[in-house]
XYZ file of C-alpha atoms in Angstrom:
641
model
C 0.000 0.000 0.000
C 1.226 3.187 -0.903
C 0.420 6.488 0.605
C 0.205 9.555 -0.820
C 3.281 12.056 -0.134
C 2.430 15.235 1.867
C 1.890 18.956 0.177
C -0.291 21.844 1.283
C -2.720 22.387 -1.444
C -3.611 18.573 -1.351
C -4.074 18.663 2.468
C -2.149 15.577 2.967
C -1.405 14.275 6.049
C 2.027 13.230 7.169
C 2.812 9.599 8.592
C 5.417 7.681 10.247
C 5.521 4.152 8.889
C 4.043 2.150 12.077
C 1.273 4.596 11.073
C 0.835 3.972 7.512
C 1.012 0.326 8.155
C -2.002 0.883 10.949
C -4.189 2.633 8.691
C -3.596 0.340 5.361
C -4.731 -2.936 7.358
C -8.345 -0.706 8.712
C -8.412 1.376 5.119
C -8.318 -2.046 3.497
C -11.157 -3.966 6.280
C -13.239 -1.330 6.439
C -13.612 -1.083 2.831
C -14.055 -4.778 2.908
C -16.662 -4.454 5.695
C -18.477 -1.550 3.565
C -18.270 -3.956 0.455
C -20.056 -6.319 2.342
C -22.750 -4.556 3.204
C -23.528 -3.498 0.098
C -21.132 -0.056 -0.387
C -21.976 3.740 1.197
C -24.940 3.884 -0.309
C -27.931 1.013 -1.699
C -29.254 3.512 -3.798
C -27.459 4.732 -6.725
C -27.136 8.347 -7.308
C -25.942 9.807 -10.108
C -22.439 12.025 -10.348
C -20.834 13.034 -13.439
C -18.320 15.667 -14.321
C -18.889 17.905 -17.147
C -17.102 17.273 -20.095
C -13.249 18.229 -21.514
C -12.356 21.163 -18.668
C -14.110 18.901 -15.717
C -15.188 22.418 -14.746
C -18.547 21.272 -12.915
C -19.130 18.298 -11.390
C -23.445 17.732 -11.256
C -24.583 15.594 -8.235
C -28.594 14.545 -8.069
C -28.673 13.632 -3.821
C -30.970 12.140 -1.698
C -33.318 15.365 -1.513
C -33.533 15.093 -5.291
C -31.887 18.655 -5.496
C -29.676 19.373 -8.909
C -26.512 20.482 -7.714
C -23.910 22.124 -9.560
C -20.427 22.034 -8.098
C -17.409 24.068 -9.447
C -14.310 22.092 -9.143
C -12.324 25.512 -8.860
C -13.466 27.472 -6.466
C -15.196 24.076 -4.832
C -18.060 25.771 -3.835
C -21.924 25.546 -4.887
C -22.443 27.405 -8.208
C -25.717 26.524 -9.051
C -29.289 25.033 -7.359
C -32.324 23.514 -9.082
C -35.291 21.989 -7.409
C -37.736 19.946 -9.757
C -41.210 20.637 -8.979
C -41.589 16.696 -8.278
C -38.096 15.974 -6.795
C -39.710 14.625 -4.055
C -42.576 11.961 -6.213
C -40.551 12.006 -9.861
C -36.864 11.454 -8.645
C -33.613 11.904 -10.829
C -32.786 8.179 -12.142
C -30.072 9.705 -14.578
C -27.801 12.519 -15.274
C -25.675 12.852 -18.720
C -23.870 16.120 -19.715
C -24.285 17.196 -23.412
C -21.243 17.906 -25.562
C -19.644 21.142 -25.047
C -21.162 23.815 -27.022
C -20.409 27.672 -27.858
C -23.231 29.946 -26.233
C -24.103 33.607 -26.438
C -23.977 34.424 -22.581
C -25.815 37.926 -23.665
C -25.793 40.897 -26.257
C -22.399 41.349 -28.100
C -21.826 43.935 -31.281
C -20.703 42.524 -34.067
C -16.563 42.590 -34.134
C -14.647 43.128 -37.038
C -12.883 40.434 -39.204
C -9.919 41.081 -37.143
C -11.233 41.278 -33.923
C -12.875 37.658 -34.145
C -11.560 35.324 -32.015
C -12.366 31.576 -31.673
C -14.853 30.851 -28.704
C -14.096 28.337 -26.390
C -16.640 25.457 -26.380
C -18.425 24.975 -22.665
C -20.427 22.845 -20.751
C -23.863 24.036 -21.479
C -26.869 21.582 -21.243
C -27.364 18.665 -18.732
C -30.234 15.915 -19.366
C -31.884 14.434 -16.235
C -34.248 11.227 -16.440
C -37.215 10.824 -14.201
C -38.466 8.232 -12.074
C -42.030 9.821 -14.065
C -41.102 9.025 -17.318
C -39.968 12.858 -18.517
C -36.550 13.964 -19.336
C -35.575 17.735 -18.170
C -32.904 19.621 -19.781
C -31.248 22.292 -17.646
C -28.725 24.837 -18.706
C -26.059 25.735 -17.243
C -25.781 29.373 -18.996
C -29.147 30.094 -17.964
C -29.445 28.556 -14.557
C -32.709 27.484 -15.510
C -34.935 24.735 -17.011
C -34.310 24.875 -20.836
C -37.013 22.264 -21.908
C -38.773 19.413 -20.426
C -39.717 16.440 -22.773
C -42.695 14.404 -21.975
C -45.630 12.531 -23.682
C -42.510 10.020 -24.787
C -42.340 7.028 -22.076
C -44.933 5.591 -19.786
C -42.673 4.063 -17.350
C -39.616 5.530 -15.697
C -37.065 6.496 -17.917
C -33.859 4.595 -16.709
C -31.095 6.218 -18.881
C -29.861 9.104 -21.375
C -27.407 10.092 -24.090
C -26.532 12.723 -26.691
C -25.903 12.579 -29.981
C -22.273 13.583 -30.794
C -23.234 16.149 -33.308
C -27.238 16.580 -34.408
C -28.570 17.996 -31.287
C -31.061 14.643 -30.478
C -30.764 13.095 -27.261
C -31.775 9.234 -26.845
C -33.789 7.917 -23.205
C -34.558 4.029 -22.579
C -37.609 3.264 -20.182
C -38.979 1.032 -18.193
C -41.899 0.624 -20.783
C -39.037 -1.216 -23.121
C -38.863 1.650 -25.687
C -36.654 3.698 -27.007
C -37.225 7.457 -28.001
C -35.178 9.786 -30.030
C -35.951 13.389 -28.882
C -35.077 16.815 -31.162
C -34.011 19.436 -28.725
C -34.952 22.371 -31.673
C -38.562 21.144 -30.782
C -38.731 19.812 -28.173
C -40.806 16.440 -29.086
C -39.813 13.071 -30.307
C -38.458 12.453 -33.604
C -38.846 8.413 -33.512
C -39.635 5.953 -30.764
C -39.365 2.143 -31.528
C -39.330 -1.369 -29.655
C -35.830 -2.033 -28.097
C -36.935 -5.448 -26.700
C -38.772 -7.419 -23.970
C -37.268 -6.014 -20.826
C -36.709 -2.360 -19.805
C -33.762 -0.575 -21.026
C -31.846 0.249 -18.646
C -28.109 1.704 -20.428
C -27.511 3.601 -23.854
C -24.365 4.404 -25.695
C -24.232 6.303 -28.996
C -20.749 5.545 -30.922
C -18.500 9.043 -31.664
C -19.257 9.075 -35.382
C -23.337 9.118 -34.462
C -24.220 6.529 -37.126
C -24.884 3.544 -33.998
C -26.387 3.025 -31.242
C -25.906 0.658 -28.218
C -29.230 -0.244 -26.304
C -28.884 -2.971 -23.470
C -31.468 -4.627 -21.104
C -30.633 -8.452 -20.647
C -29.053 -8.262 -24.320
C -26.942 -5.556 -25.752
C -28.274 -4.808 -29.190
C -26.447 -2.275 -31.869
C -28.885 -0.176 -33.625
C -28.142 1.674 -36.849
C -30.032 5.109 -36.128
C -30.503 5.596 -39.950
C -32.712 2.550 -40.644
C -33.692 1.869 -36.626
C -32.822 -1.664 -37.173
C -30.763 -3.885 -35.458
C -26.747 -4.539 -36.814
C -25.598 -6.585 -34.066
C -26.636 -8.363 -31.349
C -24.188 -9.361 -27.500
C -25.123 -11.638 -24.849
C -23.043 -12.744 -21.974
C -24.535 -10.864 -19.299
C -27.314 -12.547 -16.610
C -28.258 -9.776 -15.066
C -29.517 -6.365 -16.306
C -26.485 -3.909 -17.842
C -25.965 -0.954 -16.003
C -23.007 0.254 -17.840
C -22.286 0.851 -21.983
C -19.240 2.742 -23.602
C -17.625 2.657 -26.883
C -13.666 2.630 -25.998
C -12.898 3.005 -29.930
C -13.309 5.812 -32.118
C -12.126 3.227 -35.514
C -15.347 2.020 -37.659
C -16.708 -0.940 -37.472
C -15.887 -2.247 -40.852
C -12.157 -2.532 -39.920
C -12.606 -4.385 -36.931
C -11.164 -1.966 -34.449
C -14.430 -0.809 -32.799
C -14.956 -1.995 -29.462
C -17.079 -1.045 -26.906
C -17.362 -2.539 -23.277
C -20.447 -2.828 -20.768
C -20.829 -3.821 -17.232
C -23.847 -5.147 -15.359
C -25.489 -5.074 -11.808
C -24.101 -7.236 -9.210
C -21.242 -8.182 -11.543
C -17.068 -7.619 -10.338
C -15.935 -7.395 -13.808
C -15.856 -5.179 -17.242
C -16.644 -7.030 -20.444
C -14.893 -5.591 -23.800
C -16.576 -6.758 -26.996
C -15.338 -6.491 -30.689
C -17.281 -5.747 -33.564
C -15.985 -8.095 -36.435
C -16.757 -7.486 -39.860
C -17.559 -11.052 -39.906
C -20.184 -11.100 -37.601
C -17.989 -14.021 -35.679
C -18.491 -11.638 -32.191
C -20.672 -13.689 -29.667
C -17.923 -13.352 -26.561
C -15.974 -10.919 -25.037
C -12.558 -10.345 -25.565
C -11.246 -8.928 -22.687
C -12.656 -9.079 -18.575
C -11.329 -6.037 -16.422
C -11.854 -7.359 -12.966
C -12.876 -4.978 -10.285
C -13.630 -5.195 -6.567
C -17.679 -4.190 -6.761
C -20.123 -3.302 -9.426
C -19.094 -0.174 -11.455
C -21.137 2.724 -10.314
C -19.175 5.577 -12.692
C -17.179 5.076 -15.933
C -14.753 7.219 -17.150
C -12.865 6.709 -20.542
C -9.979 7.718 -22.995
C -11.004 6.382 -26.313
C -7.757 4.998 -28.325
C -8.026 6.289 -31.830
C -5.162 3.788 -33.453
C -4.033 0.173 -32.440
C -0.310 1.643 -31.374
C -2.824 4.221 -28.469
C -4.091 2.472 -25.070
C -7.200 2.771 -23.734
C -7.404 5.037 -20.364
C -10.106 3.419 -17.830
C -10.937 4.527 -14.371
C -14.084 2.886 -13.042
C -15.879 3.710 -9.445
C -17.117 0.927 -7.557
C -20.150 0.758 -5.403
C -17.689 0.239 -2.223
C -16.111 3.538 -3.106
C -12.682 2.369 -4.542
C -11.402 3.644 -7.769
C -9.775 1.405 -10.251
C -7.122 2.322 -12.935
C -7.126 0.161 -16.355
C -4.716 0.590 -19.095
C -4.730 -1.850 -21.861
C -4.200 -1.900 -25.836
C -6.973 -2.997 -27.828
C -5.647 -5.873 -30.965
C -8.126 -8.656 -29.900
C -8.787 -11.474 -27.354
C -6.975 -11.856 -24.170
C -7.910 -15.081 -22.606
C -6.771 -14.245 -18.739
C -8.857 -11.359 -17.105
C -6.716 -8.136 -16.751
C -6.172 -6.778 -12.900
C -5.988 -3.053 -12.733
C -2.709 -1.134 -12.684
C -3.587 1.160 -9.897
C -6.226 0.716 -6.901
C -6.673 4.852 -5.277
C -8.600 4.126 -1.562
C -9.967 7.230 0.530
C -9.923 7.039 4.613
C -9.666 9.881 6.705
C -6.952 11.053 9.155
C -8.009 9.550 12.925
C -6.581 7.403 15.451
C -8.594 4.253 13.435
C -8.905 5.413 9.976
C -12.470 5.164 8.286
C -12.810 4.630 4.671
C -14.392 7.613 2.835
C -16.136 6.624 -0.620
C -15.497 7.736 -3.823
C -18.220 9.125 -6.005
C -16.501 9.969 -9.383
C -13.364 10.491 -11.025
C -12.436 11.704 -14.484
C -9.481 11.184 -16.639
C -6.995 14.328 -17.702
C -4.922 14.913 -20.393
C -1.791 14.211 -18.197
C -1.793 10.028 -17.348
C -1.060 10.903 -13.863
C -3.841 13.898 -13.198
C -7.283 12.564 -11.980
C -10.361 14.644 -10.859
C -11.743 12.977 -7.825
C -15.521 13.296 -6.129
C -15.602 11.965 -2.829
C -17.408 12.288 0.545
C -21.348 13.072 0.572
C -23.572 13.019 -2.265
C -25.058 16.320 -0.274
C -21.410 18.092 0.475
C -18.908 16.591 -2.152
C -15.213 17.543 -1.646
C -13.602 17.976 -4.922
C -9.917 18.053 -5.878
C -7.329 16.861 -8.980
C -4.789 14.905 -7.494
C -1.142 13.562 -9.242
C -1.282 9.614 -8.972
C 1.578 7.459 -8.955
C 0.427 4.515 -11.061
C 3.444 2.511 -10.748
C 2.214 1.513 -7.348
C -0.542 -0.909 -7.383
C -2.265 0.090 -4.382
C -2.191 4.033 -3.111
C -4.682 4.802 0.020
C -5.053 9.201 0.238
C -5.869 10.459 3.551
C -7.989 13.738 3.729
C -9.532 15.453 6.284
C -12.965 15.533 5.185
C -14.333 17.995 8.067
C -12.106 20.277 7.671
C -12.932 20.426 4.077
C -16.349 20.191 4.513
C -16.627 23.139 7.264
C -14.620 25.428 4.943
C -17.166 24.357 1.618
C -20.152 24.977 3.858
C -18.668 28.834 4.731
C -17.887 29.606 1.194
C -21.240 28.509 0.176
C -23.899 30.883 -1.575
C -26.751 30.104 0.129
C -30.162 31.909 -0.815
C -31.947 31.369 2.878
C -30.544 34.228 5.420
C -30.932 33.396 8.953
C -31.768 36.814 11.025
C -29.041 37.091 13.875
C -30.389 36.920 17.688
C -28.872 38.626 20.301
C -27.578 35.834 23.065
C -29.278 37.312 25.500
C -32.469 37.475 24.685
C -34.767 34.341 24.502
C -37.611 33.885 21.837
C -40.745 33.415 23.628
C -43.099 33.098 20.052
C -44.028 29.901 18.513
C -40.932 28.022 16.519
C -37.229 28.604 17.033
C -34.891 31.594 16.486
C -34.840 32.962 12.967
C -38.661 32.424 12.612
C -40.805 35.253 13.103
C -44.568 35.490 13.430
C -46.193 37.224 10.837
C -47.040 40.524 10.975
C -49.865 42.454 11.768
C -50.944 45.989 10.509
C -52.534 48.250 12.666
C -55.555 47.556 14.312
C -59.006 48.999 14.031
C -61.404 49.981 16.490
C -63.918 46.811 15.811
C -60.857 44.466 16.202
C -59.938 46.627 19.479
C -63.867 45.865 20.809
C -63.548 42.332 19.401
C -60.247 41.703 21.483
C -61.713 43.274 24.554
C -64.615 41.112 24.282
C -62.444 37.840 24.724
C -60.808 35.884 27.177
C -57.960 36.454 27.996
C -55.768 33.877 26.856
C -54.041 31.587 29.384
C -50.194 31.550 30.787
C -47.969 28.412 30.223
C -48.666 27.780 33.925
C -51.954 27.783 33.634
C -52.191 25.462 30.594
C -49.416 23.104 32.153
C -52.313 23.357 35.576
C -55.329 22.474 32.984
C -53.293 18.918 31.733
C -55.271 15.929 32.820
C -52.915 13.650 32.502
C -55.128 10.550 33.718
C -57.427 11.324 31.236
C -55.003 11.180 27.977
C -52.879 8.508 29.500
C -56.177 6.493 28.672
C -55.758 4.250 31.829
C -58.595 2.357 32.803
C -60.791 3.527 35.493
C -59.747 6.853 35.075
C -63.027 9.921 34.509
C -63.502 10.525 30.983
C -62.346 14.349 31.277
C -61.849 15.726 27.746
C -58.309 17.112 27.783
C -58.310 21.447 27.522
C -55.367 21.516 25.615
C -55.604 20.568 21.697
C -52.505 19.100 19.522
C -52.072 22.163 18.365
C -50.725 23.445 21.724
C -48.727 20.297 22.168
C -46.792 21.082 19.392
C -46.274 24.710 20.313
C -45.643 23.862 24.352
C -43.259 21.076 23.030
C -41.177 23.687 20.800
C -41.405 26.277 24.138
C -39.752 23.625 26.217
C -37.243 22.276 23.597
C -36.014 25.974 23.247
C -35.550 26.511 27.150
C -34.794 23.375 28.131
C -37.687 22.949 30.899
C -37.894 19.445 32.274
C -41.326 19.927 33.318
C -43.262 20.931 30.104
C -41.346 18.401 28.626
C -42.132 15.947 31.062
C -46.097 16.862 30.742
C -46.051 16.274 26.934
C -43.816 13.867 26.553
C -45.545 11.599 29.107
C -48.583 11.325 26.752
C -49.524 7.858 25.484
C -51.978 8.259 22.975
C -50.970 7.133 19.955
C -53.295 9.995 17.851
C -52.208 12.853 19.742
C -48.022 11.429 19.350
C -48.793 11.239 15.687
C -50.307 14.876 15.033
C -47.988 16.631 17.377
C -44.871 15.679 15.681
C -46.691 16.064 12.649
C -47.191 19.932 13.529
C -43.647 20.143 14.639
C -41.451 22.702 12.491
C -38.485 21.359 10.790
C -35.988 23.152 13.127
C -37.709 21.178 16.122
C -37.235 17.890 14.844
C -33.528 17.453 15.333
C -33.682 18.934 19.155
C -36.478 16.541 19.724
C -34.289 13.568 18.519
C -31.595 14.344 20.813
C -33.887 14.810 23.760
C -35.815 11.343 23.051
C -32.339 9.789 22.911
C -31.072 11.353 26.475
C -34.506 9.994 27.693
C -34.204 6.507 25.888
C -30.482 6.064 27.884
C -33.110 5.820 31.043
C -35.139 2.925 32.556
C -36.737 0.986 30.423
C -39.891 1.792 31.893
C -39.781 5.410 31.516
C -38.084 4.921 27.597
C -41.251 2.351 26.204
C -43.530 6.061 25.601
C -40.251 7.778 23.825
C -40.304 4.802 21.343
C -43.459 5.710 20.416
C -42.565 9.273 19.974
C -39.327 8.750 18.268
C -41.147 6.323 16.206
C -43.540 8.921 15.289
C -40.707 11.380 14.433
C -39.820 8.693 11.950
C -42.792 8.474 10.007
C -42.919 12.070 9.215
C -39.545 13.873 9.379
C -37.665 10.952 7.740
C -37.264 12.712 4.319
C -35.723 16.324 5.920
C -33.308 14.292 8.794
C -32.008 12.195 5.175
C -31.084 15.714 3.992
C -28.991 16.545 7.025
C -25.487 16.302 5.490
C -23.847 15.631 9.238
C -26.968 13.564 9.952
C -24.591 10.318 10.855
C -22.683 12.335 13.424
C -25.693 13.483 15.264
C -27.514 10.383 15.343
C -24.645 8.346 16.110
C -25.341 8.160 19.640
C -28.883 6.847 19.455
C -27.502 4.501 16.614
C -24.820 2.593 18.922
C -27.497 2.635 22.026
C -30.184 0.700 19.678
C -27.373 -1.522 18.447
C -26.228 -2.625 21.986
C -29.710 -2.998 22.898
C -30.249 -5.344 20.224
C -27.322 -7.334 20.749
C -28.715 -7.831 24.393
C -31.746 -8.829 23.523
C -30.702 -11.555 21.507
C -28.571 -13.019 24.150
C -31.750 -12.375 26.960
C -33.610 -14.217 24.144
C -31.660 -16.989 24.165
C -30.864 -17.350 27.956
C -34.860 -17.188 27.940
C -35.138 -20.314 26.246
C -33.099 -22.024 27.839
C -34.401 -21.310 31.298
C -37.973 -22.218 30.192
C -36.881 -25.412 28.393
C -35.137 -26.608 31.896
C -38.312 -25.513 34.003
C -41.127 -27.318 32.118
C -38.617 -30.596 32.234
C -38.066 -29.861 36.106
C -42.644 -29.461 36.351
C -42.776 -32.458 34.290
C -40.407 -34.698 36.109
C -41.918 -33.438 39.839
C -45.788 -34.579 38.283
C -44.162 -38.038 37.235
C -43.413 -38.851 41.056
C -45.893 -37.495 42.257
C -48.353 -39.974 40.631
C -47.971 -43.650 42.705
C -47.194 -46.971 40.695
C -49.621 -49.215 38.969
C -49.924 -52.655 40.802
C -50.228 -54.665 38.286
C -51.341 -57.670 40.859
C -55.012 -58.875 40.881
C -56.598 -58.854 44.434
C -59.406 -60.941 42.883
C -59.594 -63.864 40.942
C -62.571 -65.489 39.491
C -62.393 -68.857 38.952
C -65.139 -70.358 36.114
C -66.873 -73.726 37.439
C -66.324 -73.322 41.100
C -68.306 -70.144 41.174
C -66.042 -68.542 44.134
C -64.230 -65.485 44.048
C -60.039 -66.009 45.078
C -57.594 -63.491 47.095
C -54.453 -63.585 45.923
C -51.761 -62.480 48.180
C -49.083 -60.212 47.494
C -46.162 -62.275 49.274
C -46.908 -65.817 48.022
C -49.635 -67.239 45.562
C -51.917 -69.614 47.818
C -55.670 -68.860 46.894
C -57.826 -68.026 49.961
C -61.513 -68.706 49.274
C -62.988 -65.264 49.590
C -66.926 -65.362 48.091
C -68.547 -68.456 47.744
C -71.704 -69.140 45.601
């Protein structure tokens, strides 16, 4: 294992080599453990780099936000919510081929003033868990079109055409639709096979295209039929990617695909003899490819760059020359590994990478799908195994800070204490000035009552349901549970905590959490977890409220990017709980099995033993009745007739 050397910009951490050794053997289990269970993250969220510059880096996260990342200044250049993020999630996220754009009026320059514009990063396609495809600009920092009417079922994956402007989506409903951006409806749609589509390629010159399910398939997009057809892979591709710019008439065009739950990278060849029905060449990798990144080779003498992302958050390095079948499956050249810098390092995933120009220069993605740290780093790929250490917090804290964010918070004085409804930085709405018949209305009302008097008016037999207990109906409404549970979160009272959160009733648990403002919910968390650490007794009505908490909040504690941290606590307690119980189960068993055998044997003696003497005997003809004694067997005339 090789570490990476120490320099400033890179915020590399120095290490002695007891140290090094340390932190490759728990870099190298933990990554193993995190394999194991399946990698960071079961759901797959998409990450890709913009094209040539790897200026931007888009990230679709669990919130199903669009977020646009500058890899420069590493800081948050651009925010778009969907209006269904939430119901229609991103499934996909492809970046369209740089383009020159008119950021704004210009006056016309002179022959000799004209200089050549620099192609950018411009348009980004997104697929839809709702079947519609939305194209956002970059330039604009808006929507530029959404395409719809097109799929029925989700659409599962996109790609642009090199040159013409179309853009290509494969469903769930099996299809395939070709899309013209100039109008923003589809210009064909056909059949791709039985099973959904789930991957797309189209090859550099534009004249194919690769469509996959079960079976990869090569389309020619002139006639829409099929050239070629691949199978080798039993579960559904994920992955498609033309490593070959040569045509396929001269046998140098090869492309290579990767599917779900599979630890290797198929290359195919396109023969001009149609003789193409296995694979070539296996890359073997450590997980299932999650991101792709490729050089295409453009010759037989030029090697084809590869750097693949797997789902447990390694990156692997592939170099290879293309000039047919290799019968052994090829090991990657360099294995880059991400942990951070404690006592008992922790693996931190990868999320994407991209190739430079240089063979040593690759742009890394790593951390948080929400708060991605960003950096190009100088590999040395003569070693076959290099493990960076960052320290991701430290990063993180100084992202977060450099952040434009759109939501000001209003800044409280220390000393004074919000005594309103919600928590500081939420104000009540205002009121204009009031009129003479609102004056006489106000007058005309009660007055409304104190904390104190509302914590005095709690009947707390009455809404703990117990049985025997007067059918009082309770003065204060969920409403006010909600607002006297934010009041005590904010001061910290024991005893207006105590008073709400001592209610059992499932109804009024459910619709005062559900009333609870976001900023509550995290507080409330952290004070059902102190409370859980109790007896067990006093912790059986916070499962019920942290349950609760659960069912509602679930979707805005997932978009907590330190969310892991906070909850860690309640996370171990549960654990170790768990663990306990298992064993108590167990012992349990045990101890029951060993008393019903003790109750059986103690009935057993208890019952007295079946003589199996006669004390009469009848004897047919002599028409008397015999005792038989129990010491010797003389008959004693007992009955005679």
């Amino acid at each position: 294992m090789h570490f990476a050397a120490a320099s400033p910009p890179d915020a590399l951490l120095r290490m002695s080599t007891t140290d090094r050794t340390c932190a490759t053997v728990a870099c190298a289990s933990s990554v193993t453990e995190m394999a194991a269970d399946g990698g960071s993250s079961s759901l797959h969220l998409p990450c890709v780099f913009s094209p040539k510059s790897r200026q931007y880096l888009a990230v679709c996260a669990q919130d199903g936000r669009l977020r646009i990342w500058s890899t420069d200044s590493k800081t948050l250049h651009q925010e778009y919510v969907p209006s269904a993020h939430l119901s229609a999630t991103c499934t996909c996220i492809v970046w369209a081929p740089c383009r020159t754009v008119k950021e704004g009026p210009q006056r016309k320059k002179r022959k000799s003033e004209a200089v050549q514009v620099e192609a950018k990063a411009d348009l980004l396609a997104m697929g839809t868990a709702a079947g519609s495809v939305l194209v956002y600009s970059t330039v604009k920092g808006a929507l530029h079109c959404t395409l719809d009417g097109g799929h029925s079922g989700g659409v599962n994956c996109v790609h642009w055409h090199p040159e013409d402007g179309l853009l290509y989506s494969g469903s769930e409903d099996t299809n395939i639709v070709e899309w013209d951006l100039q109008t923003g409806k589809t210009r064909s749609k056909w059949k791709a096979d039985r099973a959904a589509v789930t991957s797309l390629c189209v090859s550099p010159d534009g004249k194919l295209l690769l469509s996959a399910g079960h079976v990869i398939k090569m389309w020619d997009l002139e006639t829409k039929e099929v050239y070629r057809r691949f199978t080798g892979h039993s579960t559904a591709v994920t992955t498609l990617c033309f490593a070959t710019t040569r045509p396929p008439d001269s046998n140098g065009l090869y492309f290579l695909s990767g599917a779900a739950h599979d630890r290797l990278l198929s290359v195919w060849q396109v023969r001009e003899d149609g003789k193409d029905k296995n694979s070539v060449v296996s890359f073997t990798l450590t997980g299932e490819p999650r991101h792709v990144d490729l050089v295409a080779s453009n010759s037989k003498e030029e090697a084809v760059r590869l750097a693949v992302v797997c789902e447990d958050g390694q990156l692997h390095l592939f170099e290879h020359f293309l000039n047919g079948p290799c019968k052994k499956p090829l090991s990657p050249s360099c294995t880059v590994q991400m942990s951070d810098s404690k006592a008992s390092p922790m693996p931190i995933p990868l999320l994407a990478a991209a190739l430079a120009a240089e063979t040593r220069s690759v742009m890394l993605a790593y951390g948080s799908h929400l708060q991605p740290a960003m950096e190009r780093a100088e590999l040395d790929t003569t070693e076959r195994h290099v493990c960076l250490t960052r320290d991701v917090q430290t990063s993180l804290s100084v992202s977060m800070e450099t952040t434009v964010s759109k939501v000001k918070t209003p800044i409280v004085n220390a000393k004074s204490r919000v005594l309103l409804p919600g928590l500081p930085g939420h104000q009540a709405p205002l009121k204009g000035p009031s009129t003479g018949t609102e004056k006489r209305k106000k007058d005309a009302d009660t007055k409304e009552m104190s904390i104190a008097e509302r914590l005095h008016e709690i009947d707390l037999s009455a809404v703990s349901g117990k049985k025997g207990a007067p059918k009082v109906e309770a003065s204060l409404q969920t409403d006010n549970f909600a607002v006297l549970l934010v009041q005590g979160l904010e001061s910290n009272d024991a005893n207006i905590l105590n008073k709400v959160l001592q209610t059992r009733q499932e109804t009024v648990i459910k619709k005062t959490v559900s009333r609870l403002p976001l900023p509550a919910v995290l507080p409330l968390v952290e004070e059902l977890t102190k409370r859980l650490q109790g007896h067990p007794l006093t912790a059986l009505p916070m499962v019920r409220w942290l349950k609760a908490v659960l069912m509602h909040h679930t979707s805005y504690l997932a978009s907590l990017p330190d969310l892991v941290t906070q909850l860690g606590v309640l996370y171990h307690m549960i654990e170790s709980r768990v663990k306990m119980f298992h064993k108590l189960t167990r012992l349990h068993g045990k101890l029951y099995l060993l008393m019903t055998q003790m109750a059986t044997d103690d009935r057993s003696n208890a019952v007295s033993e079946v003589e199996h003497t006669a004390k009469l005997v009848y004897e047919e003809g002599t028409n008397m009745f015999w005792r038989q004694k129990e010491d010797d067997l003389q008959h004693n005339p007992c009955v005679c007739f």
